[in-house]
Amino acid sequence: MGFFNWAAPAFGHFADRWSPESIEEIVGWLAPYLGEQKRILDVGGGTGALARRLSQSADAQVTVLDPTPEMLRYIPTDGPIKGVVGTAEAIPFPDDSFDAVIVTDAFHHFRDQPGAVREFRRVVRKGGGVLVVELDPTGLVMRSIALGEKLLGEPGAFFTPDAMCEFMKTHGIAGNCAAIRGVSYRFVGTVR
Ligand SMILES: C[S@@+](CC[C@H](N)C(=O)[O-])C[C@H]1O[C@@H](n2cnc3c(N)ncnc32)[C@H](O)[C@@H]1O
């Protein structure tokens, strides 16, 4: 976790990149999955910038799971969202604890991606959702970013949108992928 330990202050300042439009979009993708309690787990949620906005806009109970305490310390302990130390591959919650899992700009950092998806299927109730916002590695910009991350000691395992859909389906979460903006795309799938 070296990279995120020292990079945490930068994320603390710049991670709140979510415009009202992008939050509205995310709430729309999650809405079909949210039950009465609206329990969302933001895996690799870092400083909690997205979680804070989602808890306000969707009136949801959002928990941020992240292995880097330096990132989580930007989440006020007396606020509406909860920060928990842990990894996607070993989520410290019982089965069926959430209506949805979200992962933004973090899936490519997971060292055991099949293990992470297995955990999503375990902690999300049947009929709940998984939303992954990722970076499409196709193209020069993303190849440069991927190289930069590798040189900084945090090599990523990126998927193209088609490969992400196929990967998720193979690991039990059927869904669809769509380009969103810039080099980003989103996967939305249902836990069966
Ligand atoms: C680029 S940051 C993204 C933070 C936030 N989701 C966002 O969109 O701003 C990636 C985050 O993934 C976390 N991370 C890395 N490996 C992880 C793992 N195995 N399980 C969960 N989170 C992980 C890092 O600690 C970091 O906070």
Coordinates of C-alpha atoms and ligand atoms in Angstrom, one line a residue:
M1 CA 0.0 0.0 0.0
G2 CA 3.0 2.3 -0.2
F3 CA 1.7 4.5 -3.0
F4 CA -1.6 5.4 -1.4
N5 CA 0.1 6.0 2.0
W6 CA 2.2 8.8 0.6
A7 CA -0.4 10.0 -2.0
A8 CA -3.2 10.3 0.5
P9 CA -2.9 14.1 1.0
A10 CA -3.1 14.6 -2.7
F11 CA -6.3 12.5 -2.8
G12 CA -7.6 14.4 0.2
H13 CA -7.4 17.6 -1.8
F14 CA -8.3 16.5 -5.2
A15 CA -10.5 13.4 -4.9
D16 CA -13.8 15.4 -4.7
R17 CA -14.0 15.5 -8.5
W18 CA -17.7 14.6 -8.5
S19 CA -20.0 17.1 -10.3
P20 CA -23.7 17.3 -9.4
E21 CA -24.4 15.7 -12.8
S22 CA -22.1 12.7 -12.2
I23 CA -23.6 12.1 -8.8
E24 CA -27.1 12.2 -10.3
E25 CA -26.0 9.7 -12.9
I26 CA -24.5 7.4 -10.3
V27 CA -27.6 7.6 -8.1
G28 CA -29.7 6.7 -11.2
W29 CA -27.6 3.6 -11.8
L30 CA -27.9 2.5 -8.2
A31 CA -31.6 3.4 -7.7
P32 CA -33.1 0.1 -9.0
Y33 CA -31.0 -1.8 -6.4
L34 CA -31.5 0.3 -3.3
G35 CA -33.9 -1.1 -0.7
E36 CA -35.5 0.8 2.1
Q37 CA -32.3 1.1 4.0
K38 CA -30.2 2.0 1.0
R39 CA -27.0 0.3 2.2
I40 CA -24.1 1.0 0.0
L41 CA -20.5 -0.2 0.4
D42 CA -17.9 2.0 -1.4
V43 CA -15.0 -0.5 -1.9
G44 CA -11.6 1.3 -2.3
G45 CA -13.5 4.4 -1.5
G46 CA -10.4 6.3 -0.2
T47 CA -11.1 9.6 1.3
G48 CA -14.9 9.2 1.1
A49 CA -15.6 12.1 -1.3
L50 CA -18.0 10.1 -3.4
A51 CA -19.6 8.4 -0.3
R52 CA -20.3 11.8 1.2
R53 CA -22.1 13.1 -1.8
L54 CA -24.0 9.8 -2.3
S55 CA -25.2 9.8 1.3
Q56 CA -26.6 13.3 0.7
S57 CA -28.1 12.8 -2.7
A58 CA -29.5 9.3 -2.3
D59 CA -30.2 9.6 1.5
A60 CA -28.2 6.4 1.7
Q61 CA -26.2 4.7 4.4
V62 CA -22.7 4.6 2.8
T63 CA -19.7 2.7 4.3
V64 CA -16.3 3.2 2.8
L65 CA -13.9 0.2 2.8
D66 CA -10.3 0.9 2.2
P67 CA -7.0 -0.7 3.2
T68 CA -5.2 2.6 3.6
P69 CA -5.8 4.4 6.9
E70 CA -4.1 7.5 5.6
M71 CA -7.0 7.8 3.0
L72 CA -9.7 7.0 5.5
R73 CA -8.6 9.6 7.9
Y74 CA -10.2 12.3 5.7
I75 CA -13.6 10.9 6.7
P76 CA -14.9 12.7 9.8
T77 CA -15.8 10.2 12.5
D78 CA -18.8 12.2 13.6
G79 CA -20.3 12.5 10.0
P80 CA -22.9 10.4 8.2
I81 CA -20.5 8.0 6.5
K82 CA -18.5 5.2 8.1
G83 CA -14.9 4.4 7.2
V84 CA -13.6 0.8 7.7
V85 CA -10.1 -0.6 7.1
G86 CA -10.1 -3.7 4.9
T87 CA -9.6 -5.0 1.4
A88 CA -12.0 -5.9 -1.4
E89 CA -10.6 -9.5 -1.3
A90 CA -11.6 -10.0 2.4
I91 CA -14.6 -7.7 3.1
P92 CA -15.1 -7.6 6.9
F93 CA -19.0 -7.7 6.8
P94 CA -21.4 -10.7 7.0
D95 CA -23.3 -12.0 3.9
D96 CA -26.1 -9.9 2.5
S97 CA -25.0 -6.8 4.3
F98 CA -25.5 -4.3 1.4
D99 CA -27.9 -3.4 -1.4
A100 CA -25.1 -2.3 -3.6
V101 CA -21.3 -2.2 -3.9
I102 CA -19.6 0.6 -5.8
V103 CA -16.0 0.8 -6.9
T104 CA -14.6 3.9 -8.5
D105 CA -11.1 4.1 -9.9
A106 CA -10.0 1.3 -7.7
F107 CA -10.8 -2.1 -9.3
H108 CA -7.5 -2.1 -11.3
H109 CA -5.6 -1.9 -8.0
F110 CA -7.2 -5.1 -6.5
R111 CA -4.5 -7.8 -6.5
D112 CA -7.0 -10.6 -6.6
Q113 CA -9.9 -9.4 -8.8
P114 CA -11.8 -12.8 -8.9
G115 CA -11.5 -12.9 -5.1
A116 CA -12.9 -9.4 -4.9
V117 CA -15.9 -10.2 -7.1
R118 CA -16.6 -13.3 -5.0
E119 CA -16.7 -11.0 -2.0
F120 CA -19.1 -8.6 -3.7
R121 CA -21.5 -11.5 -4.4
R122 CA -21.3 -12.5 -0.8
V123 CA -21.9 -9.2 0.9
V124 CA -24.5 -7.9 -1.6
R125 CA -28.0 -9.3 -1.1
K126 CA -29.6 -11.3 -4.0
G127 CA -31.0 -8.8 -6.5
G128 CA -28.6 -6.1 -5.3
G129 CA -26.2 -4.3 -7.6
V130 CA -22.5 -3.8 -8.4
L131 CA -21.3 -0.6 -10.0
V132 CA -17.7 -0.3 -11.1
V133 CA -16.4 2.9 -12.7
E134 CA -13.1 2.2 -14.4
L135 CA -10.6 3.6 -16.8
D136 CA -10.4 2.1 -20.3
P137 CA -6.8 1.2 -21.0
T138 CA -7.1 1.6 -24.7
G139 CA -5.4 4.7 -26.1
L140 CA -2.2 6.7 -25.4
V141 CA -3.5 8.8 -22.5
M142 CA -4.4 5.7 -20.5
R143 CA -1.3 3.8 -21.5
S144 CA 0.7 6.7 -20.1
I145 CA -1.3 6.8 -16.9
A146 CA -0.9 3.0 -16.5
L147 CA 2.9 3.3 -17.0
G148 CA 3.0 6.2 -14.5
E149 CA 1.2 4.2 -11.9
K150 CA 3.6 1.2 -12.5
L151 CA 6.7 3.4 -12.1
L152 CA 5.2 4.8 -8.9
G153 CA 5.0 1.2 -7.6
E154 CA 1.2 0.7 -8.0
P155 CA 0.8 -1.4 -11.2
G156 CA -2.8 -1.7 -12.3
A157 CA -4.7 -4.6 -14.0
F158 CA -7.0 -2.7 -16.3
F159 CA -9.9 -4.1 -18.4
T160 CA -11.5 -2.7 -21.5
P161 CA -15.3 -2.3 -21.2
D162 CA -15.9 -5.6 -23.1
A163 CA -13.3 -7.5 -21.1
M164 CA -14.8 -6.2 -17.8
C165 CA -18.3 -7.3 -18.8
E166 CA -17.0 -10.8 -19.8
F167 CA -14.9 -11.0 -16.6
M168 CA -17.9 -10.1 -14.4
K169 CA -20.1 -12.5 -16.2
T170 CA -17.6 -15.3 -15.9
H171 CA -17.4 -14.6 -12.1
G172 CA -21.2 -14.6 -11.7
I173 CA -22.3 -11.0 -12.2
A174 CA -24.1 -10.4 -15.5
G175 CA -24.4 -6.7 -16.5
N176 CA -23.5 -4.1 -19.1
C177 CA -20.8 -1.6 -19.7
A178 CA -21.1 1.9 -21.2
A179 CA -18.6 4.6 -21.9
I180 CA -19.2 7.7 -19.7
R181 CA -16.7 10.5 -20.1
G182 CA -13.1 10.9 -21.0
V183 CA -11.4 7.6 -20.6
S184 CA -14.0 6.3 -18.1
Y185 CA -16.7 3.7 -18.4
R186 CA -19.1 2.0 -16.0
F187 CA -20.2 -1.5 -15.4
V188 CA -23.5 -2.2 -13.7
G189 CA -24.6 -5.7 -12.9
T190 CA -27.0 -7.6 -10.7
V191 CA -26.1 -10.2 -8.0
R192 CA -28.2 -13.4 -8.6
Ligands
LIG1 C1 -7.2 5.9 -7.0 S1 -7.9 5.6 -5.4 C2 -9.6 5.9 -5.7 C3 -10.3 6.4 -4.4 C4 -11.8 6.7 -4.7 N1 -12.6 5.5 -5.0 C5 -12.0 7.7 -5.8 O1 -12.6 7.4 -6.8 O2 -11.5 8.8 -5.6 C6 -7.8 3.9 -5.2 C7 -8.1 3.3 -3.8 O3 -8.1 1.9 -3.8 C8 -7.6 1.5 -2.6 N2 -7.2 0.1 -2.7 C9 -6.1 -0.4 -3.2 N3 -6.0 -1.8 -3.1 C10 -7.2 -2.1 -2.6 C11 -7.8 -3.4 -2.2 N4 -7.2 -4.5 -2.4 N5 -9.1 -3.4 -1.7 C12 -9.8 -2.2 -1.5 N6 -9.2 -1.0 -1.8 C13 -8.0 -1.0 -2.3 C14 -6.5 2.4 -2.2 O4 -6.2 2.4 -0.9 C15 -7.1 3.8 -2.7 O5 -7.8 4.4 -1.7

